[in-house]
PDB file of C-alpha atoms and ligand atoms in Angstrom:
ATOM      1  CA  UNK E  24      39.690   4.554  59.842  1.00  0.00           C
ATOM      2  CA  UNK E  25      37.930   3.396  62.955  1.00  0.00           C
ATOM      3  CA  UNK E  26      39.808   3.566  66.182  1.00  0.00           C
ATOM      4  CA  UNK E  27      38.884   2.113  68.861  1.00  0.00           C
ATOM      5  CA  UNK E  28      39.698   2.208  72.326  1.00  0.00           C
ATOM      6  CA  UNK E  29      39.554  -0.397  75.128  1.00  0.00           C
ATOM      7  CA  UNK E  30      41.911  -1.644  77.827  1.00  0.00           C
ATOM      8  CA  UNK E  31      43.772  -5.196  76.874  1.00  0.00           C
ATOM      9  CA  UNK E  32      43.652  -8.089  75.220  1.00  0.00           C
ATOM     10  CA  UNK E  33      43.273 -11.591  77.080  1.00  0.00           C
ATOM     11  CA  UNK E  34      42.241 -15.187  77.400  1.00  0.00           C
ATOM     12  CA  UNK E  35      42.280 -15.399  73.537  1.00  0.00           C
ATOM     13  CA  UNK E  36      39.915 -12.346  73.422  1.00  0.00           C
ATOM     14  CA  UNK E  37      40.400  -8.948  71.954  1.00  0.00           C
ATOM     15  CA  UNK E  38      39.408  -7.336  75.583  1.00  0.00           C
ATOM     16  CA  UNK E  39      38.656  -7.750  78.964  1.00  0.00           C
ATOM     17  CA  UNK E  40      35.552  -5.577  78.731  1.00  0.00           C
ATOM     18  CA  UNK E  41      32.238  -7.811  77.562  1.00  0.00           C
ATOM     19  CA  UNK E  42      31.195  -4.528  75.662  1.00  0.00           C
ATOM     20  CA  UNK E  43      34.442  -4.103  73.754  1.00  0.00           C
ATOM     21  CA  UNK E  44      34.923  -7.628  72.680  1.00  0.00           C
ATOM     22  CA  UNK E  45      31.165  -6.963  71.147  1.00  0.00           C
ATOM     23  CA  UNK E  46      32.147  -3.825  69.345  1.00  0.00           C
ATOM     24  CA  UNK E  47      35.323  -6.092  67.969  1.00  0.00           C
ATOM     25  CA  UNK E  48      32.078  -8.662  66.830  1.00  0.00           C
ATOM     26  CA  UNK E  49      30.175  -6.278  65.641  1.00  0.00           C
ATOM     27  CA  UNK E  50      32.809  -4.455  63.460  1.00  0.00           C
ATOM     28  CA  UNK E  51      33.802  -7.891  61.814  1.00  0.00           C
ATOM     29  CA  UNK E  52      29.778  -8.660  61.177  1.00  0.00           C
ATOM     30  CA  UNK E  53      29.807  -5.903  59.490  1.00  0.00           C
ATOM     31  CA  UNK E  54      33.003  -6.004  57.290  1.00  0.00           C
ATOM     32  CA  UNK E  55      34.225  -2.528  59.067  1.00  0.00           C
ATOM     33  CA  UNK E  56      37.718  -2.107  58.517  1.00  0.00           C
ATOM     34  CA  UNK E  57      39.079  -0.870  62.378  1.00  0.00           C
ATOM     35  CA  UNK E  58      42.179  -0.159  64.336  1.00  0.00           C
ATOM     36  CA  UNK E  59      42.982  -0.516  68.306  1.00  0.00           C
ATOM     37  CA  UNK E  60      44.056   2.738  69.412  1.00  0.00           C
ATOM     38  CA  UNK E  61      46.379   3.260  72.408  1.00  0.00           C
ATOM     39  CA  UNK E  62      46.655   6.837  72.011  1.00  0.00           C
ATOM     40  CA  UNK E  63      44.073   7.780  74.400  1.00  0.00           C
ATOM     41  CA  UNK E  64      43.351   6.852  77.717  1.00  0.00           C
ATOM     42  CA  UNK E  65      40.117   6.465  80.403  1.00  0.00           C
ATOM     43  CA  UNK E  66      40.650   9.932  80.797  1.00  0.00           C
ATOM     44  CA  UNK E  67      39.198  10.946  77.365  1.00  0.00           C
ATOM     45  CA  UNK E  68      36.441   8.681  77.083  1.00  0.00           C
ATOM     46  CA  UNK E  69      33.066  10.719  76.439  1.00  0.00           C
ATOM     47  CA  UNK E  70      31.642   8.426  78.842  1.00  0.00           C
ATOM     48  CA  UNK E  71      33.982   7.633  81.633  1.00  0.00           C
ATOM     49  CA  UNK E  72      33.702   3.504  80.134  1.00  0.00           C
ATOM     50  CA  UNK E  73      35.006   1.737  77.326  1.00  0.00           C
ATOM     51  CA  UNK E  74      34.283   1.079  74.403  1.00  0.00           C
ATOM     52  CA  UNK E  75      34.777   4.416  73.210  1.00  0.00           C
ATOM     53  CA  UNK E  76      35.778   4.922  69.547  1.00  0.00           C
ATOM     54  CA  UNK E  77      37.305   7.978  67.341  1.00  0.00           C
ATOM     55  CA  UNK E  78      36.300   8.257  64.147  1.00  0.00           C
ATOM     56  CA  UNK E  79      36.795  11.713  61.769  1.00  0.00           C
ATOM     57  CA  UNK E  80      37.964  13.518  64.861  1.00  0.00           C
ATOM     58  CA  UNK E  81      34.650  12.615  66.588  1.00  0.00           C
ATOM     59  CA  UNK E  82      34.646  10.925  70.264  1.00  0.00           C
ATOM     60  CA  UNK E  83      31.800   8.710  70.948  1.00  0.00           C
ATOM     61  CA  UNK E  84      31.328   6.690  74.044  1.00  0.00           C
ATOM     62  CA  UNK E  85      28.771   3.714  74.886  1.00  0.00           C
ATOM     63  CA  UNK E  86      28.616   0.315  72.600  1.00  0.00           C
ATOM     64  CA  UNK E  87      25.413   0.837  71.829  1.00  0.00           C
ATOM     65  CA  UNK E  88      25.435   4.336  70.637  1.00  0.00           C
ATOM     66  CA  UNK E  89      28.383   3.876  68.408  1.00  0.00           C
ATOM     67  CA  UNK E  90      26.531   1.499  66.576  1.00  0.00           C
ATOM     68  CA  UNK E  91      23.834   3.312  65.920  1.00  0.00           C
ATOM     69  CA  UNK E  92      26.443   6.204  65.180  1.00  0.00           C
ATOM     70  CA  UNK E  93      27.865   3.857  62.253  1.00  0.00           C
ATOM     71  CA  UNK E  94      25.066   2.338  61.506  1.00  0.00           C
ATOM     72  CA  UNK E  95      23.630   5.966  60.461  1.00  0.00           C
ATOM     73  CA  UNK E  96      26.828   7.618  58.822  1.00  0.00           C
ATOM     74  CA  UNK E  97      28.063   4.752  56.866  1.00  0.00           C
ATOM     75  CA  UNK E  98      24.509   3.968  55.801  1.00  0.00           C
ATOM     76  CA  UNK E  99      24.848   0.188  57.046  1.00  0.00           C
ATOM     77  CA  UNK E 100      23.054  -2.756  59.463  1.00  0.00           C
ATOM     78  CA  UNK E 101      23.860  -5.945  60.266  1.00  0.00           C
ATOM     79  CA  UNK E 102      20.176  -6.101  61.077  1.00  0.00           C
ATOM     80  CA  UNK E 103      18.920  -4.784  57.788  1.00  0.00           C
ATOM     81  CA  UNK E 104      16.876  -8.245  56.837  1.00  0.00           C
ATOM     82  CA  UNK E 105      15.345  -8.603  60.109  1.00  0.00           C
ATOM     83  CA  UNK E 106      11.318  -8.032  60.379  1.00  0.00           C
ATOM     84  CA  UNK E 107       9.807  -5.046  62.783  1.00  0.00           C
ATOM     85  CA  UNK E 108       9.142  -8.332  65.041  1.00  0.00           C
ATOM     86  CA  UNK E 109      12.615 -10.278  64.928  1.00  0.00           C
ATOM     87  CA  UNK E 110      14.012  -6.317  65.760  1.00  0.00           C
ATOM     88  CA  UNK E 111      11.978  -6.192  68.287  1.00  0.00           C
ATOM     89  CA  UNK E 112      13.193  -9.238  69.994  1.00  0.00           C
ATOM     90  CA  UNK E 113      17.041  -8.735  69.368  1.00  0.00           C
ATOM     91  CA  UNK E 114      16.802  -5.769  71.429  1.00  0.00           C
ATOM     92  CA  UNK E 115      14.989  -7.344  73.884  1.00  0.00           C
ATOM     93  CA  UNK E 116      17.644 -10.034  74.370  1.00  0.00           C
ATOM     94  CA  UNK E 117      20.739  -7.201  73.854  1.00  0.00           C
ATOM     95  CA  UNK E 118      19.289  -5.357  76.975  1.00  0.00           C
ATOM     96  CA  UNK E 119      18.747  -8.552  79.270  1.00  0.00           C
ATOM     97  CA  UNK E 120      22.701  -9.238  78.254  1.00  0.00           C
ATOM     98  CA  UNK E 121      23.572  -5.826  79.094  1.00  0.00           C
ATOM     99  CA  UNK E 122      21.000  -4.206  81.539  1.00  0.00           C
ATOM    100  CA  UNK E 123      20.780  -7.870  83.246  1.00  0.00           C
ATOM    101  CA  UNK E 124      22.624 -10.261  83.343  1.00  0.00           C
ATOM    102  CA  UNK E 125      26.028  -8.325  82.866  1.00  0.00           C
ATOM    103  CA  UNK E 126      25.148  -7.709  86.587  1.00  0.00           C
ATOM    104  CA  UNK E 127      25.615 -11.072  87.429  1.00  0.00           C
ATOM    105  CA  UNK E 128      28.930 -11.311  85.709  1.00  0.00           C
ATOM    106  CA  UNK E 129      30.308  -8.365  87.575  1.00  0.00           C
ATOM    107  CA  UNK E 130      29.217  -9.413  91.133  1.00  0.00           C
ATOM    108  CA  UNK E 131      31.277 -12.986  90.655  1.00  0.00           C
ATOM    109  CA  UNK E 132      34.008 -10.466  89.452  1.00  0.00           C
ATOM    110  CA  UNK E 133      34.376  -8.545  92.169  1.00  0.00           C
ATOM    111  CA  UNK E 134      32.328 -10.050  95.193  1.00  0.00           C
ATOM    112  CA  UNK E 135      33.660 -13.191  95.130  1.00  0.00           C
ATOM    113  CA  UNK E 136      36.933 -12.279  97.218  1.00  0.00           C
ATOM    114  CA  UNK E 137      39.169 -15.154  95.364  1.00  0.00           C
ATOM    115  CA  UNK E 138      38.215 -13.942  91.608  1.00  0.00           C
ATOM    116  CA  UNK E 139      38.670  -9.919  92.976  1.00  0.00           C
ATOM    117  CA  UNK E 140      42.180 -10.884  94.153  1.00  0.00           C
ATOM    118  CA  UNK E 141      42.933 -12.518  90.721  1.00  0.00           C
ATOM    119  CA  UNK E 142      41.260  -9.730  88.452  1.00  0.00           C
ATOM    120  CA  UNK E 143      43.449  -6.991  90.433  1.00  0.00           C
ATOM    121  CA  UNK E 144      46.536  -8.689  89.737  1.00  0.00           C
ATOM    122  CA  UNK E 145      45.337  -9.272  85.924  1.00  0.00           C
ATOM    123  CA  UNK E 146      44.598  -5.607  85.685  1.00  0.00           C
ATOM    124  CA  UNK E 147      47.809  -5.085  87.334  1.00  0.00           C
ATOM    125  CA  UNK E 148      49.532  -6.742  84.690  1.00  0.00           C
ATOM    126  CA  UNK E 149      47.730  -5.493  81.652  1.00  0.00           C
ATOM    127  CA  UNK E 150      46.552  -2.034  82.181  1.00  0.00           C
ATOM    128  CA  UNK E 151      48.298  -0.263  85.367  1.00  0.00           C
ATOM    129  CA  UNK E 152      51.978  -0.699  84.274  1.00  0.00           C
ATOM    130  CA  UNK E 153      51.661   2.465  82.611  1.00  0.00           C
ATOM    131  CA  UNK E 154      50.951   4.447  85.495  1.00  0.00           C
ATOM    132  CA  UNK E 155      53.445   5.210  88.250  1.00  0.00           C
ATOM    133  CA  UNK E 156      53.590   2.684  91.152  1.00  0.00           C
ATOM    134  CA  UNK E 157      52.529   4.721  93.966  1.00  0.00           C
ATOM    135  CA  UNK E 158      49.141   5.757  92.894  1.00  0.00           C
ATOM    136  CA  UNK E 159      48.564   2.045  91.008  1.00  0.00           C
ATOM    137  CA  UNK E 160      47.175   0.392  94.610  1.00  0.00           C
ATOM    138  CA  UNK E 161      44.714   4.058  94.845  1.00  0.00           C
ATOM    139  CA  UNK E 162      43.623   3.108  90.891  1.00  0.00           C
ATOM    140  CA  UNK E 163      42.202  -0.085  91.823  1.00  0.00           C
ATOM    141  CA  UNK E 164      39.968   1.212  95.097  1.00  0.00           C
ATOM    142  CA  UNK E 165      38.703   3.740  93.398  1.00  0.00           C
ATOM    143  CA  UNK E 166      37.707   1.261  90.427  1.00  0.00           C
ATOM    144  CA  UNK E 167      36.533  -1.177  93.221  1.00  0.00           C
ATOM    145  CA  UNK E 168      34.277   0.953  95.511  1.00  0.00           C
ATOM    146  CA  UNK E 169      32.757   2.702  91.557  1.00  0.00           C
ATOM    147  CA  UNK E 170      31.802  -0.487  90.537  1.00  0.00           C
ATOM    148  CA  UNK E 171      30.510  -1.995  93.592  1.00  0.00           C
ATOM    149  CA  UNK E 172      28.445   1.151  94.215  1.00  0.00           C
ATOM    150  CA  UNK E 173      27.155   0.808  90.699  1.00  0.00           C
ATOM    151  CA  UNK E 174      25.918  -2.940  91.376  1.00  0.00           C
ATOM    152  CA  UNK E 175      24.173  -1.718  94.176  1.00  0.00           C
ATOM    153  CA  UNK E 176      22.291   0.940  92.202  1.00  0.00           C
ATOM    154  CA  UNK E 177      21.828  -1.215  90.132  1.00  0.00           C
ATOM    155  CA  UNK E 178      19.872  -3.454  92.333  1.00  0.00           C
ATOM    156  CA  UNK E 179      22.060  -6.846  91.105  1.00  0.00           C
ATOM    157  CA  UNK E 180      24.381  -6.257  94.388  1.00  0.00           C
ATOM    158  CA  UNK E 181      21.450  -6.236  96.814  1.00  0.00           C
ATOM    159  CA  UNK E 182      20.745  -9.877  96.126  1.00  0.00           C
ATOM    160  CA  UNK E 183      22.440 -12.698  97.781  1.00  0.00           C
ATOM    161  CA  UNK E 184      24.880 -15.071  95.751  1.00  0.00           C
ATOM    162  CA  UNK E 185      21.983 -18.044  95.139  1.00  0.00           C
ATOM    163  CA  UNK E 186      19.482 -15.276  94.442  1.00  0.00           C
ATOM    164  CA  UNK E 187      22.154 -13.538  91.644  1.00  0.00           C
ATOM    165  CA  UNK E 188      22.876 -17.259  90.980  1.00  0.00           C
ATOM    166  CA  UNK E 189      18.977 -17.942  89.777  1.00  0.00           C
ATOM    167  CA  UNK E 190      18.963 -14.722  88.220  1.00  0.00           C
ATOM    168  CA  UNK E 191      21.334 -15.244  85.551  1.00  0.00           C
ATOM    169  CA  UNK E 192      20.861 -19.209  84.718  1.00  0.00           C
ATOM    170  CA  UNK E 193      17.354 -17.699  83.894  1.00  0.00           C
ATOM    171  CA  UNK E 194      18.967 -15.792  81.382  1.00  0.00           C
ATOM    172  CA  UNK E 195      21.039 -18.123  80.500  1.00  0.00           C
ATOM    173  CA  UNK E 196      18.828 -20.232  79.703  1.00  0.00           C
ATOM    174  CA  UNK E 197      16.449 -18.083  78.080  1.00  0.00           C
ATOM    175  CA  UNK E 198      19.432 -17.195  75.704  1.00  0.00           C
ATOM    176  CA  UNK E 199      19.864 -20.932  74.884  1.00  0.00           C
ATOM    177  CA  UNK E 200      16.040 -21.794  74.663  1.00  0.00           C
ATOM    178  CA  UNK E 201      15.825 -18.732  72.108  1.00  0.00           C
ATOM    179  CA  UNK E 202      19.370 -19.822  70.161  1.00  0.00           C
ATOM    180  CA  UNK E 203      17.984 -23.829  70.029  1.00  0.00           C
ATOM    181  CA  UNK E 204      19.728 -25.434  67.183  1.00  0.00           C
ATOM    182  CA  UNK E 205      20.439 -21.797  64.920  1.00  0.00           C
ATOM    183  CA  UNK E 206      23.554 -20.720  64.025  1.00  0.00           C
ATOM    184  CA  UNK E 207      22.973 -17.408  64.623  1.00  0.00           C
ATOM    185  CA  UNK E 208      20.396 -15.916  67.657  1.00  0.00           C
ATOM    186  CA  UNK E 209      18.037 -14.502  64.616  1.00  0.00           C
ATOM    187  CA  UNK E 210      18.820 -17.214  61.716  1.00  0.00           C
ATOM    188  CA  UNK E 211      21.385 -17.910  59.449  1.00  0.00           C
ATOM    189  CA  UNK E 212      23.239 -15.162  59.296  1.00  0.00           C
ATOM    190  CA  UNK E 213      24.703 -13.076  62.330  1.00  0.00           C
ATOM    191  CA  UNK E 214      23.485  -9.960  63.609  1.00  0.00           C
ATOM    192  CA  UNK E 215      23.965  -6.990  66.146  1.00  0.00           C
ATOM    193  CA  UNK E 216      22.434  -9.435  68.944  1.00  0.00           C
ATOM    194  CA  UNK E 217      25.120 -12.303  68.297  1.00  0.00           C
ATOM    195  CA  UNK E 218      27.885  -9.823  68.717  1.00  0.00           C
ATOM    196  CA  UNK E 219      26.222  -8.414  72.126  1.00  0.00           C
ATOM    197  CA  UNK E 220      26.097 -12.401  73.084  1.00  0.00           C
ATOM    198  CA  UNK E 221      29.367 -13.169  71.427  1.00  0.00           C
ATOM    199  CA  UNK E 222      31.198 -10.190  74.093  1.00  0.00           C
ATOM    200  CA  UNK E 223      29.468 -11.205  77.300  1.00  0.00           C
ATOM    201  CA  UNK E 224      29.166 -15.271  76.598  1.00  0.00           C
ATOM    202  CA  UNK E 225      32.937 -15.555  75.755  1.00  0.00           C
ATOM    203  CA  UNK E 226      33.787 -13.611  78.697  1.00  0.00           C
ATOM    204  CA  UNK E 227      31.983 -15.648  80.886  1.00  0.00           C
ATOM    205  CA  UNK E 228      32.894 -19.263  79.096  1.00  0.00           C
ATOM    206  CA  UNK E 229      36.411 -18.316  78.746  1.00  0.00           C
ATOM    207  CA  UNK E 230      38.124 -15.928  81.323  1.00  0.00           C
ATOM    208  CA  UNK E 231      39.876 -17.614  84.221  1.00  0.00           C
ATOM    209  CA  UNK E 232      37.560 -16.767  86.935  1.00  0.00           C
ATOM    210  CA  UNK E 233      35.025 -19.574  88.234  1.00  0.00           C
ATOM    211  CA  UNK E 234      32.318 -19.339  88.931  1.00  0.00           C
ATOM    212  CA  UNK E 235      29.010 -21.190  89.806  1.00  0.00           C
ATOM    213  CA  UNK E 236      27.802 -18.907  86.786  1.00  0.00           C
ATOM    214  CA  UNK E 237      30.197 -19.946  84.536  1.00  0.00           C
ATOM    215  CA  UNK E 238      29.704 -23.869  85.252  1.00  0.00           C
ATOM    216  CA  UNK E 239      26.274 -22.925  84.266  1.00  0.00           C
ATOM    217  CA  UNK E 240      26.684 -21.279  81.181  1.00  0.00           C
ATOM    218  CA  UNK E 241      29.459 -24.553  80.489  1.00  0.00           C
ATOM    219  CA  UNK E 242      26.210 -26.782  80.336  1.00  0.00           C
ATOM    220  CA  UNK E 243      24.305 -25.045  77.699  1.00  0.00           C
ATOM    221  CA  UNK E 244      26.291 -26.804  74.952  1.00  0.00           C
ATOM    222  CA  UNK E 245      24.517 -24.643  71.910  1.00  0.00           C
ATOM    223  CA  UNK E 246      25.863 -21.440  73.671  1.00  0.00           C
ATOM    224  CA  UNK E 247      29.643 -23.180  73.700  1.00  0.00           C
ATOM    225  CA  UNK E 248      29.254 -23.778  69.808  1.00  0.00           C
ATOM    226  CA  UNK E 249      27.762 -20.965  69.407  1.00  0.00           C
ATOM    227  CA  UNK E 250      31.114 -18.990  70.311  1.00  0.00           C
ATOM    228  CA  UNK E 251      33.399 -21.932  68.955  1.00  0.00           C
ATOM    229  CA  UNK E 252      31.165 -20.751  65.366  1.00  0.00           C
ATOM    230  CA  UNK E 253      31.427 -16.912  66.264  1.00  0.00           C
ATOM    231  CA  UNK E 254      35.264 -17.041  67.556  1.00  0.00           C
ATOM    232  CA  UNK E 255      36.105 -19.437  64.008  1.00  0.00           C
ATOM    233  CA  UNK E 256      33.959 -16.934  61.749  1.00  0.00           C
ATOM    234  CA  UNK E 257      35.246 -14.038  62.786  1.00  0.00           C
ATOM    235  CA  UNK E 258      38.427 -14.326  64.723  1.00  0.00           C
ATOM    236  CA  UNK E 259      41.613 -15.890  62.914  1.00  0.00           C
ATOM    237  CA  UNK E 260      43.692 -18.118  65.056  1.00  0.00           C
ATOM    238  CA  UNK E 261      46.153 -16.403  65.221  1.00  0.00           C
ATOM    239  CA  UNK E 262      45.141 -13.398  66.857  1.00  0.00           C
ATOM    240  CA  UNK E 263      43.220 -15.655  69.215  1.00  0.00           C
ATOM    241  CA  UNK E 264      46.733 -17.297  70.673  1.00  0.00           C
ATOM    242  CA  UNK E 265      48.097 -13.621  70.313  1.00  0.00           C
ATOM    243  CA  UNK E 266      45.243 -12.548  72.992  1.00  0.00           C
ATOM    244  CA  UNK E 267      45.595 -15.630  74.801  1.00  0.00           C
ATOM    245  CA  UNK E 268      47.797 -14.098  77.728  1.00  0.00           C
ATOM    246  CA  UNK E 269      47.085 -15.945  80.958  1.00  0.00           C
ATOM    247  CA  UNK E 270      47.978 -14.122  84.062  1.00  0.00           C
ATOM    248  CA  UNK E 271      48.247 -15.862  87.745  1.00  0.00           C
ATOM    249  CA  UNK E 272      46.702 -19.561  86.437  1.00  0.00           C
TER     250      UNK E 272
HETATM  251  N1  GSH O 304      26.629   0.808  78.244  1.00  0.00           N
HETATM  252  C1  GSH O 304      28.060   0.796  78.057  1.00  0.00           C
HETATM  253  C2  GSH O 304      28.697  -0.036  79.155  1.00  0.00           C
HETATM  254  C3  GSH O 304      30.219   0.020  79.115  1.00  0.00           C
HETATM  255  C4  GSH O 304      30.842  -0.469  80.416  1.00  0.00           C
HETATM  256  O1  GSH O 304      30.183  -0.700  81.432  1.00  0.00           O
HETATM  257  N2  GSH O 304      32.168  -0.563  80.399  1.00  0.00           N
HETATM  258  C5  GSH O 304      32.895  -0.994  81.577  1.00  0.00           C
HETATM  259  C6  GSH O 304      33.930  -2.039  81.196  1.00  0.00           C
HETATM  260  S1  GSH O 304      33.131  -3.594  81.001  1.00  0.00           S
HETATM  261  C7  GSH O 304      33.631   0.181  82.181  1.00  0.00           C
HETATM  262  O2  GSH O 304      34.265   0.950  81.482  1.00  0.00           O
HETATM  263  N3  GSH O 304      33.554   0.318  83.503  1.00  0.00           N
HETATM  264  C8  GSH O 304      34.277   1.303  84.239  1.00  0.00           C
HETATM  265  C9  GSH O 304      33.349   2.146  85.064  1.00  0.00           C
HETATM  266  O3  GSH O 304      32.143   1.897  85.106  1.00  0.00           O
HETATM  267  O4  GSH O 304      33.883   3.054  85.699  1.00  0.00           O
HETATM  268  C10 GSH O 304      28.396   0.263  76.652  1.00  0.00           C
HETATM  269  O5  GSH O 304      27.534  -0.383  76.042  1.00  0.00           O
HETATM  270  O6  GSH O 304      29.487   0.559  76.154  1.00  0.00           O
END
């Protein structure tokens, strides 16, 4: 069996993290029978991040490479009927979710002063209850200043809010021009890029944290349906109101 490791269910998704709730997708595109593991913490994951999965006594870290790990040793892909072109393309749209506009999504998490407040007391809550109370305050700076110095390596942090703002309704919208009126990003049926969409669109539609990016991804109504179809296909309703904890709203 699968196990895989992330931090905590909420809002009606499997996990905070964008990256795990696609892992979650892509395991269910792919009919991969999977179990979240508690057993192991940060500490152990290969790449200092989560996802990270365990699977016949093997650790591997990053989204991406553990589906091409499965992919390879179960001899399977959820992109299998796609053409050298359409491939082409997916990938191209899985790194401007990631590489891009993820970016965006993190600088209205932790930049915007209101939504940092929140998300500390959600992680709080959810994932720093298990450690002892005197080093829990220490946890979240040291999470704080790593990310923020990440955004700014990135580049994303060196912009200015309308500038980040422009950035990502570009992609955005780019995601719903290429979507239009399919079910799926590459057709009919749903593939490794839907699943990369699926964890960072339903993060951004439905966690509690506004945002001017957020409003903006509210008025692209084929991305809404888009996870209303992926969240009905794939997710049972009942582990959608288990996940939907709601913390300071
Ligand atoms: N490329 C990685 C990105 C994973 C990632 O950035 N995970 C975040 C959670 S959304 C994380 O663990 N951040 C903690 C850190 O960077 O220290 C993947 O595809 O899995």
């Amino acid at each position: 069996m699968i196990e895989l490791h992330q931090s905590s269910p909420c809002w009606g998704l499997p996990d905070l993290s964008p990256f795990c709730i696609k892992l979650h997708t892509y395991f269910r595109i792919a009919k991969l029978p999977y179990e979240v593991s508690r057993e192991l913490t940060f500490q152990d994951a290969p790449k200092g991040k989560t996802p990270f999965i365990r699977y016949n006594n093997k650790l591997i870290g990053d989204s991406n490479l553990i589906i091409d790990y499965l992919n390879k040793t179960l001899e399977i892909d959820p992109n299998e009927n796609l053409s050298h072109e359409e491939k082409g393309v997916s990938l191209a749209f899985i790194r401007l979710i990631e590489e891009n506009l993820y970016w965006g999504l993190i600088y209205y998490i932790y930049k915007v002063e209101d939504n940092w407040l929140s998300y500390r007391t959600i992680l709080e809550e959810l994932i720093l209850k298990q450690f002892p109370e005197s080093i829990r305050n220490q946890i979240l700076e040291e999470l704080y200043d790593q990310i923020v110095k990440q955004l700014w390596g990135h580049g994303m942090g060196r912009h200015s809010e309308p500038e980040i703002y422009e950035i990502g309704k570009r992609d955005l919208c780019a995601l719903s021009d290429f979507l239009g009126n399919k079910p799926f990003f590459m057709g009919e049926k749903a593939t490794t890029l839907d699943a990369a969409a699926y964890g960072f669109l339903s993060r951004l539609m439905y966690d509690s944290l506004p945002s001017s990016l957020k409003e903006e991804a509210l008025k692209l109504d084929n991305l809404q349906l888009f996870c209303e179809r992926v969240r009905a296909e794939f997710y049972t309703q009942q582990e959608t109101k288990a996940w939907n904890v709601q913390i300071g709203s």
